[in-house]
Tab-separated table of C-alpha atoms in Angstrom:
chain	number	residue	atom	x	y	z
A	1	MET	CA	13.836	-3.562	-2.800
A	2	ALA	CA	13.729	-6.971	-1.811
A	3	LEU	CA	17.276	-7.708	-2.200
A	4	GLN	CA	18.383	-4.591	-0.090
A	5	ASP	CA	16.504	-6.290	2.578
A	6	VAL	CA	17.997	-9.252	2.209
A	7	SER	CA	21.307	-8.849	1.941
A	8	GLY	CA	21.144	-5.689	4.835
A	9	PHE	CA	22.525	-3.122	3.658
A	10	GLN	CA	21.746	0.370	4.997
A	11	ASP	CA	21.076	3.006	2.543
A	12	THR	CA	22.298	6.693	3.596
A	13	PRO	CA	21.148	9.750	2.237
A	14	ILE	CA	23.957	11.635	0.638
A	15	HIS	CA	22.433	14.634	1.006
A	16	THR	CA	19.444	16.247	2.938
A	17	SER	CA	16.228	17.359	0.337
A	18	LEU	CA	16.536	21.281	-0.568
A	19	SER	CA	12.690	21.680	-0.464
A	20	SER	CA	9.956	22.210	1.032
A	21	LEU	CA	9.758	18.807	1.851
A	22	SER	CA	13.237	19.195	4.335
A	23	THR	CA	13.390	20.278	7.584
A	24	SER	CA	16.522	20.234	9.971
A	25	SER	CA	20.187	19.864	8.469
A	26	SER	CA	21.484	17.664	11.007
A	27	PRO	CA	22.140	14.128	9.269
A	28	PRO	CA	18.394	12.821	8.732
A	29	THR	CA	16.885	10.738	11.749
A	30	ARG	CA	17.077	6.847	10.776
A	31	ARG	CA	12.822	6.001	11.363
A	32	PRO	CA	12.863	3.081	13.125
A	33	PHE	CA	10.062	1.308	11.381
A	34	PRO	CA	10.419	-0.177	7.189
A	35	LEU	CA	7.991	1.468	4.419
A	36	SER	CA	6.549	-1.210	2.034
A	37	HIS	CA	8.756	-2.137	-1.306
A	38	GLY	CA	8.988	-4.995	-3.204
A	39	THR	CA	6.676	-6.250	-6.338
A	40	THR	CA	6.401	-7.291	-9.908
A	41	THR	CA	4.975	-4.788	-12.529
A	42	LEU	CA	5.537	-5.657	-16.410
A	43	ALA	CA	4.770	-3.751	-18.807
A	44	PHE	CA	4.451	-4.524	-22.708
A	45	VAL	CA	3.357	-2.970	-26.320
A	46	PHE	CA	2.455	-5.930	-29.249
A	47	GLN	CA	-0.419	-4.989	-32.177
A	48	GLY	CA	-2.862	-4.678	-30.060
A	49	GLY	CA	-2.377	-2.018	-27.620
A	50	VAL	CA	-0.663	-2.110	-24.779
A	51	ILE	CA	-0.145	-4.599	-21.664
A	52	ALA	CA	0.304	-3.547	-17.911
A	53	ALA	CA	0.277	-6.640	-15.154
A	54	ALA	CA	1.479	-6.562	-11.135
A	55	ASP	CA	0.998	-8.845	-8.742
A	56	THR	CA	-0.454	-7.453	-5.877
A	57	ARG	CA	1.126	-7.512	-2.316
A	58	ALA	CA	2.005	-4.501	-0.496
A	59	SER	CA	5.394	-5.900	2.089
A	60	CYS	CA	6.955	-3.968	5.047
A	61	SER	CA	9.596	-6.253	5.301
A	62	GLY	CA	8.515	-9.006	5.969
A	63	LEU	CA	5.284	-8.826	6.620
A	64	VAL	CA	2.550	-8.506	3.916
A	65	ALA	CA	1.031	-4.831	4.978
A	66	CYS	CA	-1.036	-5.477	2.562
A	67	PRO	CA	-2.430	-8.814	-0.296
A	68	SER	CA	-4.953	-6.483	-1.895
A	69	ALA	CA	-2.513	-3.192	-3.045
A	70	GLN	CA	-3.265	-1.667	-6.260
A	71	LYS	CA	-0.008	-1.425	-7.749
A	72	ILE	CA	-1.208	0.170	-11.998
A	73	LEU	CA	-2.979	3.574	-11.112
A	74	PRO	CA	-4.976	5.186	-13.782
A	75	ILE	CA	-4.076	8.817	-14.266
A	76	HIS	CA	-7.135	9.257	-17.554
A	77	SER	CA	-8.421	6.677	-20.287
A	78	HIS	CA	-4.842	6.718	-22.221
A	79	LEU	CA	-2.714	6.512	-19.361
A	80	LEU	CA	-1.639	4.160	-17.003
A	81	VAL	CA	1.239	3.880	-14.499
A	82	THR	CA	2.831	0.743	-12.805
A	83	THR	CA	3.767	1.373	-9.329
A	84	SER	CA	7.043	0.535	-7.875
A	85	GLY	CA	9.226	0.862	-5.011
A	86	SER	CA	8.080	2.929	-1.464
A	87	GLY	CA	4.509	2.655	-1.459
A	88	ALA	CA	3.428	5.956	-0.232
A	89	ASP	CA	6.044	7.350	-2.198
A	90	CYS	CA	4.286	6.390	-5.623
A	91	MET	CA	0.805	6.926	-4.487
A	92	LEU	CA	1.796	10.415	-3.359
A	93	TRP	CA	4.043	11.227	-6.275
A	94	GLU	CA	1.750	9.734	-8.695
A	95	ARG	CA	-1.471	11.928	-7.487
A	96	ILE	CA	0.989	15.213	-8.327
A	97	LEU	CA	1.539	13.104	-11.391
A	98	ALA	CA	-2.075	13.678	-12.402
A	99	ARG	CA	-2.463	16.902	-11.257
A	100	GLU	CA	0.249	18.431	-13.218
A	101	ILE	CA	-1.224	16.351	-16.208
A	102	ARG	CA	-4.728	18.004	-15.690
A	103	LEU	CA	-3.540	21.498	-14.756
A	104	TYR	CA	-1.887	21.147	-18.317
A	105	GLN	CA	-4.425	20.056	-20.377
A	106	LEU	CA	-7.042	23.069	-18.764
A	107	ARG	CA	-3.993	25.214	-19.368
A	108	HIS	CA	-2.755	24.585	-23.527
A	109	GLY	CA	-6.387	22.588	-24.323
A	110	ARG	CA	-4.700	19.449	-25.186
A	111	ARG	CA	-3.188	16.299	-23.500
A	112	LEU	CA	0.032	15.766	-22.387
A	113	SER	CA	1.897	13.038	-24.414
A	114	ILE	CA	3.097	10.471	-22.687
A	115	THR	CA	6.829	11.823	-23.495
A	116	GLY	CA	6.354	14.998	-21.510
A	117	SER	CA	4.974	12.894	-18.847
A	118	ALA	CA	7.794	10.596	-18.190
A	119	LYS	CA	9.949	14.012	-18.597
A	120	LEU	CA	7.345	15.640	-15.812
A	121	LEU	CA	7.791	12.968	-13.760
A	122	SER	CA	11.440	13.006	-13.566
A	123	HIS	CA	11.966	16.199	-13.582
A	124	MET	CA	10.337	16.184	-10.803
A	125	LEU	CA	11.658	13.806	-8.897
A	126	HIS	CA	15.317	15.351	-10.004
A	127	PRO	CA	15.030	17.320	-5.837
A	128	PHE	CA	14.952	14.000	-4.121
A	129	LYS	CA	17.651	12.141	-5.648
A	130	GLY	CA	20.189	10.530	-2.883
A	131	THR	CA	17.393	11.209	-0.640
A	132	ASP	CA	15.278	7.759	0.411
A	133	VAL	CA	12.437	8.523	-2.253
A	134	CYS	CA	11.913	5.298	-3.892
A	135	VAL	CA	9.379	5.747	-7.104
A	136	ALA	CA	10.317	3.573	-9.992
A	137	ALA	CA	6.874	3.952	-12.470
A	138	THR	CA	6.242	2.631	-15.684
A	139	LEU	CA	3.964	5.270	-18.130
A	140	CYS	CA	2.227	2.683	-20.133
A	141	GLY	CA	0.167	4.693	-22.881
A	142	TRP	CA	-1.787	5.216	-26.274
A	143	ASP	CA	-0.572	7.943	-28.086
A	144	VAL	CA	2.887	6.521	-29.022
A	145	GLU	CA	3.732	3.002	-29.205
A	146	GLU	CA	6.041	2.592	-26.491
A	147	LEU	CA	6.331	2.486	-22.898
A	148	PHE	CA	8.508	5.408	-20.771
A	149	TYR	CA	10.777	3.517	-16.943
A	150	VAL	CA	11.017	6.511	-14.961
A	151	CYS	CA	12.874	6.032	-11.896
A	152	SER	CA	13.746	7.761	-8.979
A	153	ASP	CA	17.658	7.699	-9.511
A	154	GLY	CA	16.988	9.786	-12.158
A	155	THR	CA	16.437	7.579	-15.663
A	156	ARG	CA	14.053	7.646	-18.107
A	157	LEU	CA	14.183	5.193	-20.544
A	158	GLN	CA	10.857	4.460	-23.754
A	159	GLY	CA	11.221	1.055	-24.716
A	160	GLU	CA	9.158	-1.927	-25.842
A	161	LEU	CA	9.585	-4.207	-22.894
A	162	PHE	CA	9.957	-3.662	-19.295
A	163	SER	CA	9.479	-5.106	-16.332
A	164	VAL	CA	9.707	-3.570	-12.116
A	165	GLY	CA	10.171	-4.833	-8.460
A	166	SER	CA	12.633	-7.446	-7.351
A	167	GLY	CA	10.608	-10.371	-9.518
A	168	SER	CA	11.392	-8.640	-12.724
A	169	PRO	CA	14.030	-11.116	-13.296
A	170	TYR	CA	11.690	-13.705	-13.330
A	171	ALA	CA	9.208	-11.778	-15.370
A	172	TYR	CA	11.907	-10.652	-17.948
A	173	GLY	CA	13.028	-14.884	-18.203
A	174	VAL	CA	9.289	-15.337	-19.140
A	175	LEU	CA	8.937	-12.670	-21.077
A	176	ASP	CA	11.937	-12.707	-23.030
A	177	GLY	CA	11.220	-15.830	-24.622
A	178	GLU	CA	7.676	-15.350	-25.747
A	179	VAL	CA	6.474	-10.572	-25.949
A	180	ARG	CA	6.568	-10.389	-30.322
A	181	TRP	CA	4.761	-8.137	-31.711
A	182	SER	CA	2.353	-10.287	-33.862
A	183	LEU	CA	0.865	-11.393	-30.509
A	184	ASN	CA	-3.239	-11.484	-30.415
A	185	GLU	CA	-5.138	-10.020	-27.484
A	186	GLU	CA	-5.661	-13.433	-25.509
A	187	GLU	CA	-1.789	-14.719	-26.024
A	188	ALA	CA	-0.605	-11.541	-24.666
A	189	ILE	CA	-2.586	-11.580	-21.561
A	190	SER	CA	-2.025	-15.072	-20.930
A	191	LEU	CA	1.915	-14.024	-21.456
A	192	ALA	CA	1.814	-11.470	-18.913
A	193	ARG	CA	-0.829	-13.489	-16.572
A	194	GLU	CA	2.473	-16.720	-16.947
A	195	ALA	CA	5.095	-13.846	-15.948
A	196	VAL	CA	3.552	-12.492	-13.114
A	197	TYR	CA	3.053	-16.035	-11.730
A	198	ARG	CA	6.107	-16.729	-11.890
A	199	ALA	CA	7.766	-14.581	-10.406
A	200	THR	CA	4.853	-14.471	-7.893
A	201	HIS	CA	6.266	-18.349	-7.540
A	202	ARG	CA	9.977	-17.344	-6.812
A	203	ASP	CA	10.308	-13.884	-5.573
A	204	ALA	CA	9.124	-14.118	-1.739
A	205	TYR	CA	8.079	-10.373	-1.779
A	206	SER	CA	5.213	-10.573	-4.606
A	207	GLY	CA	2.333	-12.574	-5.008
A	208	ASN	CA	-1.227	-13.473	-4.096
A	209	CYS	CA	-3.373	-11.472	-7.219
A	210	VAL	CA	-2.585	-10.280	-10.599
A	211	ASP	CA	-3.779	-7.023	-11.981
A	212	LEU	CA	-4.127	-7.025	-15.293
A	213	PHE	CA	-4.865	-4.124	-17.674
A	214	HIS	CA	-4.721	-3.344	-21.706
A	215	ILE	CA	-4.944	-0.673	-23.665
A	216	THR	CA	-6.235	0.286	-26.903
A	217	ALA	CA	-7.001	3.576	-28.194
A	218	GLN	CA	-10.293	3.297	-26.916
A	219	GLY	CA	-8.859	3.449	-23.561
A	220	TYR	CA	-8.381	1.096	-20.996
A	221	CYS	CA	-9.980	-2.239	-19.451
A	222	ARG	CA	-9.184	-3.691	-17.175
A	223	ARG	CA	-9.331	-8.037	-16.584
A	224	ASP	CA	-10.202	-8.719	-13.286
A	225	ARG	CA	-8.208	-9.803	-10.263
A	226	GLU	CA	-7.062	-12.658	-10.231
A	227	ASP	CA	-6.171	-14.330	-7.087
A	228	LEU	CA	-2.976	-16.831	-8.314
A	229	ARG	CA	-3.597	-19.578	-5.766
A	230	GLU	CA	-5.988	-20.516	-7.506
A	231	GLU	CA	-3.958	-20.811	-10.716
A	232	TYR	CA	-1.192	-22.595	-9.029
A	233	HIS	CA	-3.461	-25.624	-8.158
A	234	ARG	CA	-4.679	-25.477	-11.771
A	235	LYS	CA	-1.073	-26.324	-12.696
A	236	ARG	CA	-0.730	-28.902	-10.075
A	237	GLU	CA	-4.017	-30.582	-11.503
A	238	ARG	CA	-2.487	-30.463	-15.096
A	239	LYS	CA	0.813	-31.493	-14.214
A	240	ASP	CA	-1.207	-34.602	-11.762
A	241	ALA	CA	-3.116	-35.449	-15.012
A	242	GLY	CA	-0.170	-35.810	-16.827
A	243	SER	CA	-0.711	-33.064	-19.761
A	244	HIS	CA	0.600	-33.615	-23.185
A	245	ALA	CA	0.791	-29.199	-23.455
A	246	THR	CA	3.155	-27.314	-25.308
A	247	SER	CA	6.262	-26.036	-23.788
A	248	LEU	CA	5.005	-23.087	-22.569
A	249	VAL	CA	0.912	-23.735	-21.175
A	250	LEU	CA	-0.477	-20.504	-21.784
A	251	THR	CA	-4.228	-21.114	-19.535
A	252	LEU	CA	-6.956	-19.131	-20.621
A	253	GLY	CA	-7.663	-16.754	-17.359
A	254	VAL	CA	-10.729	-17.349	-15.716
A	255	GLY	CA	-11.342	-13.546	-15.089
A	256	LYS	CA	-13.902	-11.166	-17.220
A	257	ARG	CA	-12.803	-8.223	-18.567
A	258	ARG	CA	-14.663	-5.415	-17.754
A	259	SER	CA	-14.573	-2.151	-19.839
A	260	VAL	CA	-14.536	1.188	-18.589
A	261	GLU	CA	-17.083	3.214	-19.907
A	262	ARG	CA	-16.066	2.594	-23.205
A	263	GLU	CA	-19.067	4.395	-24.886
A	264	LYS	CA	-17.893	7.704	-23.068
A	265	ILE	CA	-14.817	7.405	-23.894
A	266	GLN	CA	-15.910	6.845	-27.988
A	267	ARG	CA	-17.949	9.917	-28.133
A	268	GLY	CA	-14.921	11.702	-27.746
A	269	GLY	CA	-11.844	13.075	-25.452
A	270	VAL	CA	-10.555	11.388	-22.243
A	271	LYS	CA	-11.919	10.266	-18.984
A	272	TRP	CA	-10.137	11.384	-15.921
A	273	HIS	CA	-10.718	9.578	-12.972
A	274	GLY	CA	-10.984	11.559	-9.524
A	275	VAL	CA	-7.620	11.505	-7.979
A	276	GLU	CA	-8.168	9.342	-4.485
B	1	ALA	CA	32.236	6.150	10.880
B	2	LYS	CA	29.328	3.974	13.365
B	3	MET	CA	30.827	0.425	14.139
B	4	PHE	CA	27.982	-2.002	15.181
B	5	THR	CA	28.298	-5.761	17.286
B	6	GLN	CA	26.856	-7.987	15.354
B	7	VAL	CA	25.940	-10.789	17.726
B	8	TYR	CA	24.208	-13.513	15.088
B	9	GLY	CA	26.632	-14.376	12.581
B	10	ASP	CA	25.758	-15.838	9.335
B	11	ASN	CA	25.594	-19.422	10.484
B	12	GLY	CA	23.667	-18.681	12.851
B	13	LYS	CA	25.051	-19.127	15.743
B	14	MET	CA	26.496	-16.214	17.935
B	15	LYS	CA	29.395	-15.190	17.432
B	16	GLU	CA	32.212	-14.764	20.393
B	17	TYR	CA	31.532	-11.736	21.636
B	18	HIS	CA	34.680	-9.667	21.665
B	19	TYR	CA	35.047	-5.612	22.282
B	20	THR	CA	34.973	-3.613	18.896
B	21	GLY	CA	35.732	-0.173	20.332
B	22	PRO	CA	33.180	2.014	21.250
B	23	VAL	CA	29.384	2.293	20.022
B	24	GLU	CA	27.907	6.181	19.199
B	25	HIS	CA	24.288	6.540	20.480
B	26	ARG	CA	22.379	8.596	19.164
B	27	PHE	CA	19.180	11.127	20.365
B	28	SER	CA	16.707	9.447	19.014
B	29	PRO	CA	13.611	11.816	19.073
B	30	TYR	CA	11.095	8.636	18.284
B	31	SER	CA	9.982	5.926	20.754
B	32	PHE	CA	7.873	3.284	20.698
B	33	ASN	CA	4.705	3.171	22.969
B	34	GLY	CA	3.116	0.144	22.221
B	35	GLY	CA	-0.470	-0.188	21.639
B	36	THR	CA	-2.725	-1.790	19.351
B	37	VAL	CA	-5.914	-0.627	17.012
B	38	LEU	CA	-8.094	-2.491	14.781
B	39	ALA	CA	-11.220	-0.849	12.456
B	40	VAL	CA	-13.822	-3.437	11.097
B	41	ALA	CA	-16.409	-2.134	8.375
B	42	GLY	CA	-19.848	-3.772	8.280
B	43	GLU	CA	-22.913	-2.977	6.378
B	44	ASP	CA	-23.726	-0.351	8.522
B	45	PHE	CA	-21.919	0.374	11.146
B	46	ALA	CA	-18.329	0.249	12.122
B	47	ILE	CA	-16.301	-0.269	14.567
B	48	VAL	CA	-13.073	1.286	15.954
B	49	ALA	CA	-10.674	-0.757	19.055
B	50	SER	CA	-7.889	-0.505	20.941
B	51	ASP	CA	-6.067	-1.035	24.067
B	52	THR	CA	-5.607	1.517	26.910
B	53	ARG	CA	-1.994	0.747	27.689
B	54	LEU	CA	0.317	3.286	27.613
B	55	SER	CA	4.107	2.162	27.871
B	56	GLU	CA	7.620	2.360	27.220
B	57	GLY	CA	10.516	0.022	27.220
B	58	TYR	CA	10.071	-2.500	30.454
B	59	SER	CA	7.564	-0.110	32.015
B	60	ILE	CA	4.126	1.679	32.203
B	61	HIS	CA	2.965	4.784	31.858
B	62	SER	CA	-0.711	4.820	32.106
B	63	ARG	CA	-3.130	1.850	31.885
B	64	ASP	CA	-6.564	4.023	30.965
B	65	SER	CA	-4.422	5.930	27.380
B	66	PRO	CA	-7.052	5.256	25.073
B	67	LYS	CA	-5.421	5.113	21.162
B	68	CYS	CA	-9.230	5.828	19.526
B	69	TYR	CA	-9.864	9.808	18.870
B	70	LYS	CA	-12.876	10.501	17.361
B	71	LEU	CA	-12.798	13.353	14.461
B	72	THR	CA	-16.180	13.907	13.057
B	73	ASN	CA	-20.602	12.362	14.043
B	74	THR	CA	-18.629	9.826	11.466
B	75	THR	CA	-15.639	9.540	12.127
B	76	VAL	CA	-13.113	7.763	14.186
B	77	ILE	CA	-9.044	7.684	13.814
B	78	GLY	CA	-6.756	5.035	15.584
B	79	CYS	CA	-3.321	5.603	16.164
B	80	SER	CA	-0.861	3.615	18.069
B	81	GLY	CA	3.508	3.732	17.606
B	82	PHE	CA	4.801	7.007	19.465
B	83	HIS	CA	2.186	8.490	21.465
B	84	GLY	CA	3.027	11.955	20.967
B	85	ASP	CA	3.292	12.221	17.093
B	86	CYS	CA	-0.043	11.084	17.531
B	87	LEU	CA	-0.889	13.296	20.295
B	88	THR	CA	0.290	16.008	17.848
B	89	LEU	CA	-1.351	14.586	14.083
B	90	THR	CA	-4.421	14.328	15.962
B	91	LYS	CA	-4.406	17.567	17.323
B	92	ILE	CA	-3.200	18.753	13.465
B	93	ILE	CA	-6.373	16.694	12.147
B	94	ASP	CA	-8.213	18.546	14.489
B	95	ALA	CA	-7.868	21.774	13.718
B	96	ARG	CA	-7.903	20.740	9.972
B	97	LEU	CA	-11.669	19.403	10.218
B	98	LYS	CA	-12.743	22.762	11.717
B	99	MET	CA	-11.060	25.283	8.810
B	100	TYR	CA	-12.647	23.257	6.496
B	101	LYS	CA	-15.826	23.177	8.190
B	102	HIS	CA	-15.379	26.981	8.559
B	103	SER	CA	-14.620	27.326	4.925
B	104	ASN	CA	-16.955	25.357	3.368
B	105	ASN	CA	-19.995	25.062	5.998
B	106	LYS	CA	-20.358	21.078	6.244
B	107	SER	CA	-17.898	18.242	8.040
B	108	MET	CA	-15.324	16.470	5.943
B	109	THR	CA	-16.472	12.900	4.897
B	110	SER	CA	-14.314	9.973	5.911
B	111	GLY	CA	-12.603	9.468	2.152
B	112	ALA	CA	-11.916	13.168	2.947
B	113	ILE	CA	-10.335	12.721	6.301
B	114	ALA	CA	-8.223	10.014	5.039
B	115	ALA	CA	-7.083	11.979	1.712
B	116	MET	CA	-6.250	14.667	3.447
B	117	LEU	CA	-4.090	12.766	6.661
B	118	SER	CA	-2.258	11.187	3.782
B	119	THR	CA	-0.215	14.225	2.508
B	120	ILE	CA	-0.599	15.353	6.153
B	121	LEU	CA	2.043	12.389	6.212
B	122	TYR	CA	3.576	12.813	3.606
B	123	GLY	CA	4.794	16.036	4.224
B	124	ARG	CA	6.756	15.108	6.791
B	125	ARG	CA	8.374	11.933	4.082
B	126	PHE	CA	11.901	12.846	5.668
B	127	PHE	CA	10.886	12.977	9.965
B	128	PRO	CA	7.676	11.087	9.441
B	129	TYR	CA	5.338	10.953	12.005
B	130	TYR	CA	6.150	7.475	13.926
B	131	VAL	CA	2.176	6.788	14.410
B	132	TYR	CA	0.162	3.824	12.569
B	133	ASN	CA	-3.680	5.187	12.107
B	134	ILE	CA	-6.732	3.493	10.855
B	135	ILE	CA	-9.426	5.174	10.187
B	136	GLY	CA	-13.079	4.054	10.936
B	137	GLY	CA	-16.540	5.016	9.674
B	138	LEU	CA	-18.892	6.127	7.519
B	139	ASP	CA	-19.611	7.088	3.771
B	140	GLU	CA	-20.986	9.174	2.531
B	141	GLU	CA	-23.375	6.780	1.543
B	142	GLY	CA	-23.670	5.495	4.970
B	143	LYS	CA	-21.681	2.227	4.102
B	144	GLY	CA	-19.188	1.233	6.914
B	145	ALA	CA	-15.708	2.645	5.472
B	146	VAL	CA	-12.027	1.826	7.033
B	147	TYR	CA	-8.950	2.949	5.588
B	148	SER	CA	-6.124	2.015	6.897
B	149	PHE	CA	-2.279	4.330	6.415
B	150	ASP	CA	1.199	3.779	6.936
B	151	PRO	CA	3.768	6.194	8.415
B	152	VAL	CA	4.156	7.885	5.569
B	153	GLY	CA	0.428	7.771	3.778
B	154	SER	CA	-0.026	5.103	2.115
B	155	TYR	CA	-3.707	4.517	2.480
B	156	GLN	CA	-6.521	2.224	1.076
B	157	ARG	CA	-9.909	1.511	1.665
B	158	ASP	CA	-10.655	-1.784	3.885
B	159	THR	CA	-13.243	-3.766	4.810
B	160	TYR	CA	-10.983	-4.796	8.099
B	161	LYS	CA	-7.427	-3.587	9.638
B	162	ALA	CA	-5.255	-4.569	12.703
B	163	GLY	CA	-2.171	-1.672	13.274
B	164	GLY	CA	-0.144	-1.620	16.146
B	165	SER	CA	2.360	-4.126	18.400
B	166	ALA	CA	-0.280	-6.733	17.674
B	167	SER	CA	-0.865	-6.232	14.056
B	168	ALA	CA	0.922	-9.116	13.028
B	169	MET	CA	-1.099	-11.590	15.318
B	170	LEU	CA	-4.313	-9.925	14.840
B	171	GLN	CA	-4.324	-9.267	10.901
B	172	PRO	CA	-4.633	-12.859	10.217
B	173	LEU	CA	-7.567	-13.866	12.776
B	174	LEU	CA	-9.174	-10.996	10.820
B	175	ASP	CA	-8.458	-12.130	7.134
B	176	ASN	CA	-9.633	-16.037	8.855
B	177	GLN	CA	-13.018	-14.793	10.185
B	178	ILE	CA	-14.049	-11.658	8.352
B	179	GLY	CA	-12.713	-12.617	4.800
B	180	PHE	CA	-12.843	-16.309	5.583
B	181	LYS	CA	-9.714	-16.784	3.857
B	182	ASN	CA	-8.159	-19.686	3.800
B	183	MET	CA	-11.134	-21.856	4.660
B	184	GLU	CA	-13.081	-23.570	2.087
B	185	GLY	CA	-16.607	-25.071	2.025
B	186	VAL	CA	-17.538	-22.169	4.205
B	187	GLN	CA	-20.841	-19.561	3.896
B	188	HIS	CA	-20.040	-16.409	3.703
B	189	LEU	CA	-22.207	-14.706	5.753
B	190	PRO	CA	-22.266	-10.717	6.095
B	191	LEU	CA	-21.169	-9.548	9.908
B	192	ASN	CA	-23.906	-8.205	11.924
B	193	GLN	CA	-22.963	-5.368	14.672
B	194	GLU	CA	-23.343	-8.264	17.825
B	195	LYS	CA	-20.977	-10.663	15.455
B	196	ALA	CA	-18.330	-8.057	15.128
B	197	VAL	CA	-18.418	-6.532	18.707
B	198	GLN	CA	-18.285	-10.314	19.667
B	199	LEU	CA	-15.023	-11.213	17.679
B	200	VAL	CA	-13.188	-7.936	18.517
B	201	LYS	CA	-13.414	-8.417	21.977
B	202	ASP	CA	-12.165	-11.750	22.078
B	203	VAL	CA	-9.428	-10.918	19.323
B	204	PHE	CA	-7.787	-8.467	21.886
B	205	ILE	CA	-8.429	-10.993	24.762
B	206	SER	CA	-5.887	-13.115	22.642
B	207	ALA	CA	-3.302	-10.228	22.115
B	208	ALA	CA	-3.327	-9.654	25.366
B	209	GLU	CA	-1.897	-12.824	25.939
B	210	ARG	CA	0.697	-13.166	23.775
B	211	ASP	CA	1.959	-9.221	23.189
B	212	VAL	CA	3.201	-7.457	26.316
B	213	TYR	CA	2.951	-4.218	24.766
B	214	THR	CA	-0.996	-5.142	24.643
B	215	GLY	CA	-3.489	-5.235	27.418
B	216	ASP	CA	-4.925	-3.340	30.747
B	217	ALA	CA	-8.549	-2.400	29.061
B	218	LEU	CA	-9.495	-2.435	25.296
B	219	ARG	CA	-11.604	0.899	24.495
B	220	ILE	CA	-14.196	-0.006	21.827
B	221	CYS	CA	-16.280	2.240	19.258
B	222	ILE	CA	-19.431	1.444	17.589
B	223	VAL	CA	-20.132	3.821	14.853
B	224	THR	CA	-23.367	4.042	12.514
B	225	LYS	CA	-25.773	6.190	11.765
B	226	GLU	CA	-27.061	7.171	15.335
B	227	GLY	CA	-23.786	8.556	16.537
B	228	ILE	CA	-20.985	7.054	18.384
B	229	LYS	CA	-21.047	4.371	21.328
B	230	GLU	CA	-18.263	3.818	23.665
B	231	GLU	CA	-17.518	0.959	25.687
B	232	THR	CA	-14.563	-0.582	27.974
B	233	VAL	CA	-13.613	-3.903	28.579
B	234	PRO	CA	-11.124	-5.263	30.914
B	235	LEU	CA	-7.967	-6.746	29.957
B	236	ARG	CA	-5.373	-8.463	31.179
B	237	LYS	CA	-3.086	-6.701	33.628
B	238	ASP	CA	0.035	-8.525	33.479
């Protein structure tokens, strides 16, 4: 995490992993390279569904390894997972989660609920507690109007608003003031964008663009990725022009909304995505 | 308990050196052998380029050790970092490609190789391969594809990527010249093969000037539907 890098904290694993991934029983070898960390992701529930937003910067102790990473991964049309922590861990564990959920559906003939998926992920990560696997995921979906936060240290929480990552304190500041159940869709989307924007402005390890997903009963739909540099310029112009705006200017996003095969979803069943 | 000396204090000035006790050096199974790799994807071609210097500490082991390895007729991988792990990893990938060919009666596509490499790397999550990989090749539709990896298996598809010791110097230059980032009022022209090859040569010449681990010669592999063409260009040898 960003704070860890800045304060020079060296984490040492308490014990080596006992699973098939472990090798020797001597003290683990120290890695000579850094792994990617640092992010801002958030998700909240409102009357029109669930909004999930994240920045797109993948940083690697001071270097931006990728300015266009994707931190919100769809598992199926009604379940998204936001990733935070180490990039490789999140990518692989969510691939494993998607596989397990798909197998559950094939074996039992019904979709695993979000509560069940969260428990599954939490139990799969448990053998790696104490190692440096770092996964902090928020499962957002539709069957219950709640979010689940699952972390590799064993936390599994349900709630209606979560923000995860090094930029999360800044995002919480924006969200806690404005999130209400009665928001309409445009307001909710603007609020999510604003929260990510503020977090990327203050947190060095978050930045570049913002990804936004909106989940409803019909499935998820994804807004085009927006570069936050444009947002910064727009705000500067408005401030210079001496705006008479109200306390929190919720700018309506310029990005277009693009629904993901809505017709296919409405015909019944869940749309699965190839696990890339 | 391990003790280590901190050379710079909290205020940024160098600390007064004093003896704090013996420092335990553990055997490290890793070593850094340098090298830079670059890949660019075009409309119907892909370029994978690497320098050919193999170094360790202050010495140069070899001036002719290219870091591009041909995997299939449509895919080349560039591996830089610790040379021992590069060699083993490419051997494992070759073996897996052969197994796939024998079971499925077709060659692996670039996307499939990338997904497989991700799981191979993550399989060693707690004792990783110290290799920065970049795969360049053609996808099923014949378009250029570049997949970049971190040492533990996180990957994604890009248009261009630099990896290895001079990556932090090359990546911003590529962002500007190929991605047209941070420029205003510029026409976004698609990249053709001749311009891409010339850009790669220029970029490596710059890298050799400023990075001590990059130099000697540049090996360029150009992947098109006709096959893989290799070109060698000399670089600074100092």
